[in-house]
Short mmCIF file of C-alpha atoms and ligand atoms in Angstrom, two decimals:
data_model
loop_
_atom_site.label_atom_id
_atom_site.label_comp_id
_atom_site.label_asym_id
_atom_site.label_seq_id
_atom_site.Cartn_x
_atom_site.Cartn_y
_atom_site.Cartn_z
CA MET A 161 -5.64 -3.85 29.51
CA LYS A 162 -3.97 -6.62 27.56
CA ARG A 163 -0.57 -5.76 29.00
CA TRP A 164 -1.93 -5.86 32.56
CA TRP A 165 -2.83 -9.50 32.10
CA LEU A 166 0.48 -10.53 30.56
CA PRO A 167 2.40 -11.04 33.84
CA LEU A 168 -0.63 -12.78 35.36
CA LEU A 169 -0.89 -15.20 32.46
CA TRP A 170 2.83 -15.70 32.40
CA ILE A 171 2.99 -16.56 36.07
CA GLY A 172 -0.15 -18.65 35.77
CA ALA A 173 1.23 -20.61 32.82
CA ALA A 174 4.64 -21.14 34.37
CA HIS A 175 3.63 -22.07 37.87
CA GLY A 176 -0.08 -22.84 37.89
CA ALA A 177 -2.82 -20.81 39.57
CA VAL A 178 -2.13 -22.23 43.05
CA THR A 179 1.47 -21.11 43.19
CA ARG A 180 0.50 -17.57 42.21
CA ASP A 181 -0.31 -16.75 45.84
CA VAL A 182 3.04 -18.21 46.82
CA ASP A 183 4.71 -15.96 44.25
CA LEU A 184 2.92 -12.97 45.72
CA GLN A 185 4.02 -13.91 49.24
CA LEU A 186 7.55 -14.19 47.94
CA ALA A 187 7.09 -10.84 46.19
CA GLU A 188 6.03 -9.30 49.48
CA ARG A 189 9.21 -10.65 51.10
CA ASP A 190 11.26 -9.36 48.17
CA TYR A 191 9.60 -5.98 48.65
CA GLN A 192 10.53 -5.93 52.36
CA GLN A 193 14.09 -6.98 51.60
CA HIS A 194 14.88 -4.84 48.56
CA CYS A 195 12.36 -2.00 48.27
CA GLN A 196 10.90 -0.91 51.59
CA GLN A 197 13.97 0.99 52.72
CA CYS A 198 13.32 3.62 50.02
CA HIS A 199 9.61 3.13 49.26
CA GLY A 200 8.33 2.77 52.83
CA VAL A 201 7.09 -0.10 54.98
CA ASN A 202 3.54 0.19 53.67
CA ARG A 203 4.56 1.21 50.14
CA ILE A 204 3.50 4.77 51.01
CA GLY A 205 6.83 6.22 49.87
CA GLY A 206 9.99 7.41 51.56
CA THR A 207 13.02 8.71 49.73
CA GLY A 208 11.47 6.92 46.73
CA PRO A 209 7.91 7.44 45.48
CA ALA A 210 4.82 5.65 46.84
CA LEU A 211 4.14 2.28 45.19
CA LEU A 212 0.41 2.02 45.81
CA PRO A 213 -2.09 1.14 43.06
CA GLN A 214 -3.32 4.76 43.19
CA SER A 215 0.22 5.99 42.59
CA LEU A 216 0.98 3.49 39.83
CA SER A 217 -2.33 3.66 37.97
CA ARG A 218 -0.92 5.93 35.29
CA ILE A 219 2.18 3.81 34.64
CA LYS A 220 1.84 0.80 32.34
CA PRO A 221 2.51 -2.53 34.15
CA ALA A 222 5.21 -3.33 31.58
CA GLU A 223 6.98 -0.10 32.53
CA VAL A 224 6.77 -0.92 36.26
CA ARG A 225 8.44 -4.25 35.50
CA GLN A 226 11.03 -2.61 33.29
CA VAL A 227 11.96 -0.10 36.02
CA ILE A 228 12.42 -2.91 38.58
CA GLU A 229 14.63 -4.80 36.14
CA ASN A 230 16.68 -1.93 34.75
CA GLY A 231 16.36 0.85 37.32
CA ARG A 232 15.68 4.49 36.48
CA PRO A 233 18.61 6.40 35.01
CA ALA A 234 19.54 9.66 36.79
CA SER A 235 17.66 8.60 39.92
CA GLN A 236 18.51 6.47 42.95
CA MET A 237 16.37 3.60 41.65
CA ALA A 238 18.77 0.66 41.22
CA ALA A 239 18.40 -2.18 38.69
CA PHE A 240 17.31 -5.54 40.13
CA GLY A 241 17.73 -7.56 36.91
CA THR A 242 20.88 -9.21 38.24
CA VAL A 243 19.50 -9.73 41.77
CA LEU A 244 16.06 -11.24 41.07
CA GLU A 245 15.06 -13.89 38.55
CA PRO A 246 12.59 -12.78 35.82
CA ALA A 247 9.66 -14.63 37.47
CA ARG A 248 10.30 -12.85 40.77
CA ILE A 249 10.39 -9.50 39.00
CA ASP A 250 7.06 -10.37 37.33
CA ALA A 251 5.58 -11.24 40.71
CA LEU A 252 6.96 -8.09 42.35
CA ALA A 253 5.51 -5.92 39.57
CA LEU A 254 2.15 -7.65 40.06
CA TYR A 255 2.32 -7.31 43.85
CA LEU A 256 2.85 -3.53 43.57
CA GLN A 257 -0.39 -3.13 41.60
CA ARG A 258 -2.36 -4.87 44.36
CA PRO A 259 -4.10 -2.83 47.05
CA LEU A 260 -2.72 -3.23 50.57
CA ALA A 261 -4.77 -5.49 52.85
CA VAL A 262 -5.50 -2.43 54.99
CA GLU A 263 -5.76 0.97 53.31
CA PRO A 264 -2.89 3.16 54.52
CA THR A 265 -3.73 6.14 56.69
CA TRP A 266 -2.25 9.62 56.82
CA ASN A 267 -3.48 11.67 59.74
CA GLU A 268 -2.76 15.12 61.14
CA ASP A 269 0.19 13.82 63.19
CA ASP A 270 1.72 12.28 60.08
CA ILE A 271 1.30 15.58 58.25
CA ARG A 272 2.89 17.54 61.11
CA GLN A 273 5.79 15.12 61.33
CA SER A 274 6.47 15.41 57.61
CA HIS A 275 6.73 19.21 57.80
CA ARG A 276 10.21 20.58 57.07
CA LEU A 277 11.30 24.19 57.24
CA LEU A 278 14.25 24.59 54.87
CA ALA A 279 14.89 28.34 55.13
CA ASP A 280 13.80 31.20 57.36
CA VAL A 281 11.88 33.64 55.17
CA ALA A 282 12.20 36.40 57.80
CA ARG A 283 15.98 36.41 57.24
CA LEU A 284 15.82 36.46 53.45
CA PRO A 285 15.78 39.65 51.35
CA ASP A 286 12.25 40.56 50.24
CA THR A 287 13.34 41.89 46.85
CA PRO A 288 14.38 39.76 43.85
CA GLN A 289 18.01 38.63 44.13
CA HIS A 290 18.28 38.23 40.35
CA LYS A 291 18.08 40.56 37.36
CA ALA A 292 14.98 39.09 35.72
CA ASP A 293 11.52 40.69 35.77
CA PRO A 294 9.87 38.85 38.71
CA LEU A 295 6.46 39.07 37.03
CA ASN A 296 7.68 37.61 33.77
CA LEU A 297 9.33 34.50 35.20
CA PHE A 298 8.18 31.06 34.13
CA VAL A 299 8.06 28.04 36.40
CA VAL A 300 8.57 24.96 34.19
CA VAL A 301 7.91 21.38 35.29
CA GLU A 302 10.52 19.04 33.80
CA ALA A 303 8.62 15.79 34.26
CA GLY A 304 11.25 13.48 32.74
CA ASP A 305 13.66 13.77 35.64
CA HIS A 306 11.40 15.44 38.22
CA HIS A 307 12.94 18.91 38.26
CA ILE A 308 11.62 22.45 38.22
CA ASP A 309 13.21 25.21 36.13
CA VAL A 310 12.79 28.91 36.78
CA VAL A 311 13.10 30.63 33.39
CA ASP A 312 13.66 34.34 32.73
CA GLY A 313 10.74 35.30 30.46
CA ASP A 314 12.67 38.10 28.69
CA ARG A 315 16.00 36.43 28.00
CA PHE A 316 14.66 32.88 27.93
CA GLU A 317 17.46 31.57 30.14
CA VAL A 318 17.19 29.12 33.02
CA LEU A 319 17.83 31.08 36.25
CA ALA A 320 17.56 28.11 38.62
CA ARG A 321 16.84 24.40 38.52
CA PHE A 322 15.95 22.21 41.50
CA ALA A 323 14.77 18.65 42.16
CA SER A 324 11.04 18.29 42.82
CA HIS A 325 9.19 15.44 44.47
CA PHE A 326 8.09 12.58 42.21
CA ALA A 327 5.51 13.53 39.58
CA VAL A 328 4.55 17.15 40.13
CA HIS A 329 1.12 17.47 38.52
CA GLY A 330 -1.37 20.25 37.87
CA GLY A 331 -0.61 23.91 37.80
CA PRO A 332 1.72 25.33 40.46
CA LYS A 333 0.01 28.23 42.23
CA PHE A 334 1.49 31.58 43.29
CA SER A 335 1.24 34.03 46.18
CA PRO A 336 -0.68 37.18 45.11
CA ASP A 337 2.56 39.21 44.78
CA GLY A 338 4.20 36.46 42.71
CA ARG A 339 7.10 35.94 45.13
CA PHE A 340 6.24 32.39 46.21
CA VAL A 341 5.24 29.36 44.20
CA TYR A 342 3.47 26.26 45.59
CA LEU A 343 3.91 22.87 43.92
CA ALA A 344 2.00 19.62 44.50
CA SER A 345 3.32 16.15 43.66
CA ARG A 346 1.02 13.20 43.01
CA ASP A 347 2.53 11.62 46.15
CA GLY A 348 1.11 14.42 48.27
CA TRP A 349 4.23 16.52 48.82
CA ILE A 350 3.63 20.26 48.79
CA SER A 351 6.67 22.50 48.28
CA LEU A 352 7.00 26.23 48.86
CA TYR A 353 9.69 27.99 46.79
CA ASP A 354 10.83 31.62 46.99
CA LEU A 355 11.23 33.09 43.48
CA HIS A 356 12.98 36.20 44.82
CA ASN A 357 15.75 34.22 46.51
CA LEU A 358 15.54 31.08 44.32
CA LYS A 359 15.32 28.90 47.43
CA LEU A 360 13.09 26.16 48.76
CA ILE A 361 11.39 27.35 51.94
CA ALA A 362 9.29 24.47 53.23
CA GLU A 363 7.78 21.09 52.42
CA VAL A 364 5.02 19.00 53.87
CA ARG A 365 3.26 15.78 52.87
CA ALA A 366 -0.42 16.74 52.85
CA GLY A 367 -1.75 13.36 51.70
CA LEU A 368 -0.68 10.04 50.21
CA ASN A 369 -2.23 10.63 46.80
CA THR A 370 -2.98 14.23 45.93
CA ARG A 371 -4.89 15.87 43.08
CA ASN A 372 -3.86 19.52 43.22
CA LEU A 373 -3.70 22.64 45.37
CA ALA A 374 -5.14 26.15 45.41
CA VAL A 375 -3.97 29.35 47.12
CA SER A 376 -6.56 31.73 48.58
CA LYS A 377 -7.06 35.16 47.03
CA ASP A 378 -5.36 36.87 49.98
CA GLY A 379 -2.44 34.41 49.87
CA ARG A 380 -2.98 33.22 53.47
CA TRP A 381 -4.16 29.65 52.89
CA VAL A 382 -3.25 26.68 50.76
CA LEU A 383 -5.94 24.09 50.14
CA VAL A 384 -4.90 20.60 49.02
CA GLY A 385 -7.34 18.07 47.55
CA ASN A 386 -6.54 14.38 48.09
CA TYR A 387 -7.64 11.02 46.70
CA LEU A 388 -5.92 9.12 49.54
CA PRO A 389 -7.09 9.69 52.16
CA GLY A 390 -10.22 11.30 50.69
CA ASN A 391 -9.95 14.70 52.32
CA LEU A 392 -8.86 18.32 52.16
CA THR A 393 -5.80 19.67 53.91
CA VAL A 394 -5.62 23.35 54.84
CA LEU A 395 -2.09 24.74 55.23
CA ASP A 396 -0.73 28.08 56.36
CA ALA A 397 0.65 29.59 53.13
CA ARG A 398 3.56 31.27 54.98
CA ASP A 399 5.31 28.06 55.95
CA LEU A 400 3.03 25.12 54.99
CA SER A 401 2.29 24.28 58.61
CA LEU A 402 -0.92 22.33 59.07
CA VAL A 403 -4.08 24.27 59.92
CA LYS A 404 -6.59 21.42 59.69
CA THR A 405 -7.84 18.51 57.64
CA LEU A 406 -11.45 18.15 56.52
CA PRO A 407 -12.81 14.69 55.65
CA THR A 408 -14.83 14.95 52.45
CA VAL A 409 -18.03 13.19 53.37
CA GLY A 410 -21.28 13.90 51.55
CA ARG A 411 -24.54 14.82 53.27
CA ASP A 412 -25.59 11.18 52.93
CA GLY A 413 -22.51 10.04 54.87
CA GLN A 414 -20.66 8.71 51.84
CA ALA A 415 -16.93 9.38 51.80
CA SER A 416 -15.53 10.93 48.66
CA ARG A 417 -12.23 11.53 46.97
CA VAL A 418 -11.48 15.08 45.90
CA SER A 419 -11.23 15.63 42.14
CA ALA A 420 -9.74 19.10 42.31
CA VAL A 421 -9.67 22.36 44.25
CA TYR A 422 -9.76 25.86 42.76
CA THR A 423 -9.63 29.46 43.94
CA ALA A 424 -12.51 31.71 42.87
CA PRO A 425 -11.02 35.19 43.47
CA PRO A 426 -14.18 37.31 42.92
CA ARG A 427 -16.03 35.07 45.39
CA ASN A 428 -13.18 35.04 47.90
CA SER A 429 -13.55 31.32 48.20
CA PHE A 430 -12.23 27.89 47.33
CA ILE A 431 -14.37 25.63 45.14
CA VAL A 432 -13.99 21.88 45.67
CA ALA A 433 -14.97 19.22 43.13
CA LEU A 434 -15.85 15.89 44.77
CA LYS A 435 -15.44 12.68 42.83
CA ASP A 436 -17.80 10.25 44.56
CA VAL A 437 -20.73 12.33 45.84
CA LYS A 438 -23.13 14.67 44.06
CA GLU A 439 -21.92 17.83 45.76
CA VAL A 440 -19.63 20.75 45.00
CA TRP A 441 -18.27 22.57 48.04
CA GLU A 442 -17.49 26.22 48.52
CA LEU A 443 -15.21 27.26 51.39
CA SER A 444 -15.13 30.95 52.18
CA THR A 445 -11.66 32.46 52.56
CA GLY A 446 -12.81 35.82 53.94
CA PRO A 447 -11.46 37.15 57.25
CA SER A 448 -11.00 34.39 59.91
CA PRO A 449 -12.39 31.57 57.76
CA ASP A 450 -13.85 28.53 59.54
CA PHE A 451 -13.49 26.27 56.47
CA VAL A 452 -16.97 24.90 56.97
CA PRO A 453 -18.21 23.92 53.51
CA ARG A 454 -21.26 25.37 51.82
CA ARG A 455 -22.64 22.32 50.03
CA ILE A 456 -24.03 22.75 46.56
CA GLU A 457 -25.99 19.66 45.63
CA THR A 458 -25.66 18.61 42.01
CA GLU A 459 -27.66 16.33 39.74
CA ASP A 460 -24.64 14.31 38.70
CA ASP A 461 -21.08 13.46 39.72
CA LEU A 462 -19.07 16.37 38.44
CA ASP A 463 -15.41 15.90 37.87
CA ASP A 464 -13.56 18.06 35.42
CA PHE A 465 -14.67 21.68 35.39
CA SER A 466 -14.07 25.29 34.47
CA PHE A 467 -15.62 28.64 35.44
CA SER A 468 -17.29 31.53 33.66
CA PRO A 469 -15.00 34.61 33.58
CA ASP A 470 -16.87 36.16 36.57
CA TYR A 471 -16.85 32.85 38.52
CA ARG A 472 -20.63 32.94 38.88
CA GLN A 473 -21.14 29.72 36.96
CA LEU A 474 -19.25 26.54 36.70
CA LEU A 475 -19.17 24.43 33.61
CA ALA A 476 -18.66 20.76 34.42
CA THR A 477 -18.54 17.45 32.57
CA SER A 478 -21.64 15.43 33.35
CA ARG A 479 -22.52 11.95 32.16
CA LYS A 480 -26.19 12.72 32.68
CA ALA A 481 -26.01 15.73 30.39
CA GLN A 482 -23.89 13.70 27.93
CA GLY A 483 -21.43 16.54 27.86
CA GLY A 484 -21.38 19.63 30.01
CA GLN A 485 -23.66 21.04 32.69
CA VAL A 486 -23.71 24.71 33.73
CA ILE A 487 -24.34 25.34 37.43
CA ASP A 488 -25.00 28.70 39.01
CA LEU A 489 -22.78 28.88 42.08
CA ASP A 490 -25.07 31.25 44.01
CA SER A 491 -28.37 29.45 43.56
CA GLY A 492 -26.79 26.02 43.20
CA ARG A 493 -29.17 25.36 40.28
CA VAL A 494 -28.44 23.81 36.92
CA VAL A 495 -28.65 26.58 34.33
CA THR A 496 -28.50 24.30 31.32
CA ASP A 497 -27.04 21.14 29.87
CA ILE A 498 -24.70 21.33 26.91
CA ALA A 499 -24.49 18.25 24.72
CA LEU A 500 -20.85 17.68 23.84
CA PRO A 501 -19.52 14.59 22.09
CA GLY A 502 -16.65 12.42 23.37
CA MET A 503 -14.86 13.44 26.56
CA PRO A 504 -14.54 17.21 26.69
CA HIS A 505 -11.60 18.30 28.87
CA LEU A 506 -13.32 21.35 30.34
CA GLY A 507 -10.61 21.96 32.93
CA SER A 508 -8.21 22.74 30.09
CA GLY A 509 -10.65 24.96 28.24
CA THR A 510 -10.19 28.67 27.90
CA TYR A 511 -12.27 31.72 27.00
CA TRP A 512 -11.87 34.87 24.95
CA LYS A 513 -13.95 37.68 23.47
CA ARG A 514 -15.36 37.28 19.97
CA ASP A 515 -17.53 40.07 18.51
CA GLY A 516 -17.86 41.48 22.03
CA HIS A 517 -19.12 38.17 23.51
CA TRP A 518 -17.29 35.72 25.70
CA VAL A 519 -16.79 32.35 24.09
CA PHE A 520 -15.34 29.25 25.73
CA ALA A 521 -13.43 26.55 23.87
CA THR A 522 -12.63 23.10 25.17
CA PRO A 523 -10.35 20.34 23.90
CA ASN A 524 -11.58 16.77 23.87
CA ILE A 525 -9.52 13.82 25.07
CA SER A 526 -11.39 11.16 23.11
CA LYS A 527 -12.31 12.94 19.87
CA GLY A 528 -10.33 15.13 17.50
CA LEU A 529 -12.27 18.33 17.91
CA ILE A 530 -12.45 21.62 19.76
CA SER A 531 -15.96 22.67 20.86
CA VAL A 532 -16.65 26.40 21.05
CA ILE A 533 -19.52 27.57 23.28
CA ASP A 534 -21.14 31.00 23.43
CA PHE A 535 -21.26 32.14 27.07
CA ASN A 536 -24.44 34.19 26.51
CA THR A 537 -26.59 31.47 25.02
CA TRP A 538 -24.63 28.41 26.22
CA LYS A 539 -24.97 27.05 22.67
CA VAL A 540 -22.19 25.19 20.89
CA ILE A 541 -21.38 27.54 18.03
CA LYS A 542 -18.66 25.51 16.38
CA GLN A 543 -17.04 22.08 16.43
CA ILE A 544 -13.56 22.49 14.97
CA PRO A 545 -12.13 19.19 13.67
CA THR A 546 -8.50 18.58 14.62
CA LEU A 547 -5.93 15.91 13.72
CA GLY A 548 -6.69 13.99 16.93
CA PRO A 549 -7.80 14.25 20.57
CA GLY A 550 -6.00 16.96 22.54
CA PHE A 551 -5.22 17.88 26.14
CA PHE A 552 -4.50 21.59 26.46
CA LEU A 553 -5.70 24.87 24.96
CA ARG A 554 -4.12 28.24 25.64
CA SER A 555 -4.21 31.82 24.49
CA HIS A 556 -3.52 35.40 25.62
CA VAL A 557 -5.55 38.56 25.27
CA ASN A 558 -2.91 39.89 22.83
CA SER A 559 -2.76 36.72 20.75
CA ARG A 560 -4.77 36.28 17.58
CA TYR A 561 -4.69 32.52 18.07
CA ALA A 562 -5.58 29.87 20.61
CA TRP A 563 -2.94 27.11 20.56
CA THR A 564 -3.97 23.52 21.03
CA ASP A 565 -2.19 20.17 20.85
CA VAL A 566 -2.98 16.81 19.29
CA PHE A 567 -1.83 14.84 22.31
CA PHE A 568 -3.07 11.41 21.27
CA GLY A 569 -2.52 9.45 18.06
CA PRO A 570 -0.13 9.54 15.14
CA ASP A 571 -0.30 13.34 14.75
CA ASN A 572 0.79 14.09 18.32
CA ASP A 573 3.67 16.19 16.97
CA ALA A 574 1.19 18.72 15.56
CA ILE A 575 0.00 21.97 17.11
CA HIS A 576 -3.05 23.78 15.77
CA LEU A 577 -3.43 27.54 15.91
CA ILE A 578 -7.12 28.46 15.95
CA ASP A 579 -8.06 31.93 14.77
CA LYS A 580 -10.10 33.29 17.69
CA GLN A 581 -12.44 35.28 15.43
CA THR A 582 -13.02 33.01 12.43
CA LEU A 583 -12.84 29.84 14.58
CA GLU A 584 -10.88 28.13 11.81
CA ILE A 585 -7.52 26.41 12.12
CA ALA A 586 -5.21 29.06 10.68
CA HIS A 587 -1.90 27.17 11.02
CA THR A 588 -0.68 23.71 11.92
CA LEU A 589 2.92 23.54 13.17
CA ARG A 590 5.10 20.48 13.66
CA PRO A 591 7.86 21.88 15.87
CA MET A 592 9.83 18.61 16.16
CA PRO A 593 8.43 16.00 13.76
CA GLY A 594 7.76 12.66 15.47
CA LYS A 595 7.78 14.09 19.00
CA THR A 596 4.75 15.10 21.08
CA ALA A 597 4.22 18.85 21.14
CA ALA A 598 1.91 20.12 23.89
CA HIS A 599 1.06 22.84 26.36
CA VAL A 600 1.95 26.46 25.73
CA GLU A 601 2.11 29.48 28.01
CA PHE A 602 2.54 33.10 26.89
CA THR A 603 4.87 35.74 28.27
CA ARG A 604 3.12 38.34 30.38
CA ASP A 605 2.71 40.71 27.40
CA GLY A 606 1.69 37.90 25.06
CA ARG A 607 4.53 38.65 22.58
CA TYR A 608 6.18 35.27 22.91
CA LEU A 609 5.10 31.84 24.02
CA LEU A 610 6.84 28.74 25.32
CA LEU A 611 5.86 25.32 23.97
CA SER A 612 6.86 21.87 25.30
CA ILE A 613 8.35 19.06 23.28
CA TRP A 614 7.19 16.29 25.60
CA ALA A 615 10.07 13.83 25.13
CA THR A 616 13.13 12.66 27.08
CA ASP A 617 15.29 14.51 24.57
CA GLY A 618 12.68 17.24 24.40
CA ALA A 619 12.86 21.01 24.53
CA LEU A 620 11.15 24.20 25.46
CA ILE A 621 10.63 26.13 22.23
CA VAL A 622 10.11 29.89 22.29
CA TYR A 623 7.93 31.33 19.50
CA ASP A 624 7.14 34.89 18.51
CA SER A 625 3.35 34.82 18.85
CA ASN A 626 2.80 37.16 15.87
CA THR A 627 5.34 36.04 13.29
CA LEU A 628 5.27 32.41 14.54
CA GLN A 629 9.07 32.33 14.12
CA GLU A 630 11.06 30.15 16.48
CA ILE A 631 13.21 32.38 18.73
CA LYS A 632 15.02 29.88 20.90
CA ARG A 633 15.15 26.20 21.89
CA LEU A 634 16.14 25.12 25.41
CA PRO A 635 16.83 21.36 25.64
CA MET A 636 14.81 19.76 28.46
CA ASN A 637 13.76 16.32 29.68
CA LYS A 638 10.00 15.97 29.07
CA PRO A 639 8.97 19.51 29.97
CA SER A 640 5.25 19.36 30.76
CA GLY A 641 3.44 22.44 32.11
CA LYS A 642 4.89 25.93 32.34
CA TYR A 643 3.43 28.89 34.14
CA ASN A 644 4.04 32.62 33.77
CA VAL A 645 3.99 34.42 37.13
CA GLY A 646 2.27 37.61 35.85
CA ASN A 647 -0.43 35.77 33.90
CA LYS A 648 -1.11 33.48 36.82
CA ILE A 649 -1.40 36.09 39.58
CA GLU A 650 -3.62 38.27 37.37
CA PHE A 651 -5.79 35.25 36.47
CA ALA A 652 -5.25 36.49 32.92
CA GLU A 653 -7.58 35.70 30.05
CA GLY A 654 -6.37 32.71 28.02
CA THR A 655 -4.34 30.93 30.70
CA SER A 656 -5.38 28.23 33.15
CA HIS A 657 -6.51 29.19 36.62
FE1 DHE B 77 -3.67 16.63 34.57
C1 DHE B 77 -3.80 19.98 35.34
C2 DHE B 77 -6.57 16.17 36.29
C3 DHE B 77 -3.70 13.38 33.58
C4 DHE B 77 -0.70 17.10 32.95
N1 DHE B 77 -4.95 17.84 35.60
C5 DHE B 77 -4.78 19.18 35.84
C6 DHE B 77 -5.82 19.65 36.72
C7 DHE B 77 -6.61 18.56 37.00
C8 DHE B 77 -6.06 17.43 36.29
C9 DHE B 77 -7.84 18.53 37.88
C10 DHE B 77 -6.01 21.08 37.21
C11 DHE B 77 -5.18 21.22 38.44
C12 DHE B 77 -4.61 22.58 38.69
O1 DHE B 77 -4.19 23.27 37.77
O2 DHE B 77 -4.49 22.95 39.85
N2 DHE B 77 -4.94 15.06 34.83
C13 DHE B 77 -6.07 15.11 35.54
C14 DHE B 77 -6.77 13.83 35.45
O3 DHE B 77 -7.85 13.53 36.03
C15 DHE B 77 -6.01 12.98 34.52
C16 DHE B 77 -6.81 12.82 33.19
C17 DHE B 77 -5.76 11.56 35.04
C18 DHE B 77 -5.01 11.49 36.34
O4 DHE B 77 -4.69 10.36 36.73
O5 DHE B 77 -4.73 12.47 37.00
C19 DHE B 77 -4.77 13.83 34.27
N3 DHE B 77 -2.42 15.46 33.47
C20 DHE B 77 -2.60 14.15 33.21
C21 DHE B 77 -1.52 13.60 32.42
O6 DHE B 77 -1.39 12.40 32.05
C22 DHE B 77 -0.60 14.71 32.11
C23 DHE B 77 -0.64 14.97 30.60
C24 DHE B 77 0.85 14.42 32.52
C25 DHE B 77 1.10 14.45 34.01
O7 DHE B 77 1.87 15.30 34.44
O8 DHE B 77 0.48 13.66 34.73
C26 DHE B 77 -1.25 15.85 32.89
N4 DHE B 77 -2.50 18.24 34.18
C27 DHE B 77 -1.31 18.21 33.51
C28 DHE B 77 -0.77 19.56 33.46
C29 DHE B 77 -1.68 20.38 34.13
C30 DHE B 77 -2.74 19.52 34.59
C31 DHE B 77 0.53 19.97 32.75
C32 DHE B 77 -1.61 21.89 34.32
C33 DHE B 77 -2.31 22.54 33.18
C34 DHE B 77 -2.24 24.03 33.24
O9 DHE B 77 -1.85 24.60 32.25
O10 DHE B 77 -2.58 24.64 34.26
#
């Protein structure tokens, strides 16, 4: 917060409050002259990323300024430190954080016009054109320089690497046979990539600021959830052509952003979390779906959520419940509230069997603890203290441990291994001291796992999941999430869905 005000104060002190508007007008002209060619007339993005407040909210203002001044290495972003005086860079950085006078639109015509077919699938071989096991491939997001790696999950070698759109976020999703992967960038670009032929097939911009995507159980439809505009975009999974958009408006007429979309395979449906209205939507994906939502009214705004293993209940964070709230998806009723301290990150939670019962464990992004909940009684059976708040939690049916990070704070280089039966921390690893370690994904058989060292000079580290020995280290630029094809298409226990 303090840093946000620094440029304001600086400009205010140097030029007085009245001239601040003048600086912003000048900044707008500087934008048109130096930036709009790549970042778009309305800052909605072009060859460069969108520069809207929604797009920049996760980047510190000081970093925005720094990028304008020094450019971004290994990208087309040039340095403007020698072109613009420091005060004009300050003003430009401030201008970019301001909302546009008129909120930008992105309608069905815009979506259609953005659609690009890059290869003709009908002419490509339908068997893998590489020697790796297609169901044991990993798709790795290299966030540092916006690339995707396809990694052979037996030899731990990079088979292919390609540039992604700016800031791919959330889990890529796969076609049911594992041949195709779908990626969503925060700027709304959806990409379709063929893992048999290691080729990009199609791209489309489904929104201006996107949360994530889901692929239907039968692999026919892709659903994209957007913040800007607040809506859902349905795409044909074969080529990403537009099927329709659905404005997300509550029963009371209030427009809402979409927090996230998920596939619920046993229900043959998509589940949609809405950010600004007290509703959860279910869209059937059975034969000839009409994509008319079934509205489940909720007692609170529900944002981050997870499902029970049979997808009959959803477990969501709720301010009202001061923790989590369990909702039965058939009746739409609240089953129970679960008091959980801090900010549980339920979407990153995972479940496993303990003494024959399903338990669910969730990390917490504001407190150093993992909460473990019994799925039968919905009671918290253990709060496991950790070295600091964490983001992700992962396991595999063949792993004795659930692996979780300490994403925030001085111990962010630590990884805890929680014994799934005793619910105690059995080991704490520091794979690269001083560098953030986070997010693991297991091979299909659970014998090995890949862990990210989340740094510019980071790495993907391969561990033997039983001996905990390091097997290999692949240097990478801020690898974030990684996803095993087999685990993902089987919706395997221990991984994210
Ligand atoms: Fe994520 C998944 C929401 C910030 C990295 N994140 C998700 C999903 C949601 C979500 C709803 C599930 C989507 C899916 O799998 O389809 N994330 C949010 C937020 O609301 C939050 C807190 C703030 C925001 O502005 O979006 C947020 N997320 C982050 C980050 O800062 C992270 C660490 C870095 C980044 O890339 O932005 C981050 N989120 C991830 C990753 C996943 C993810 C790596 C996939 C996890 C998985 O294993 O499936």
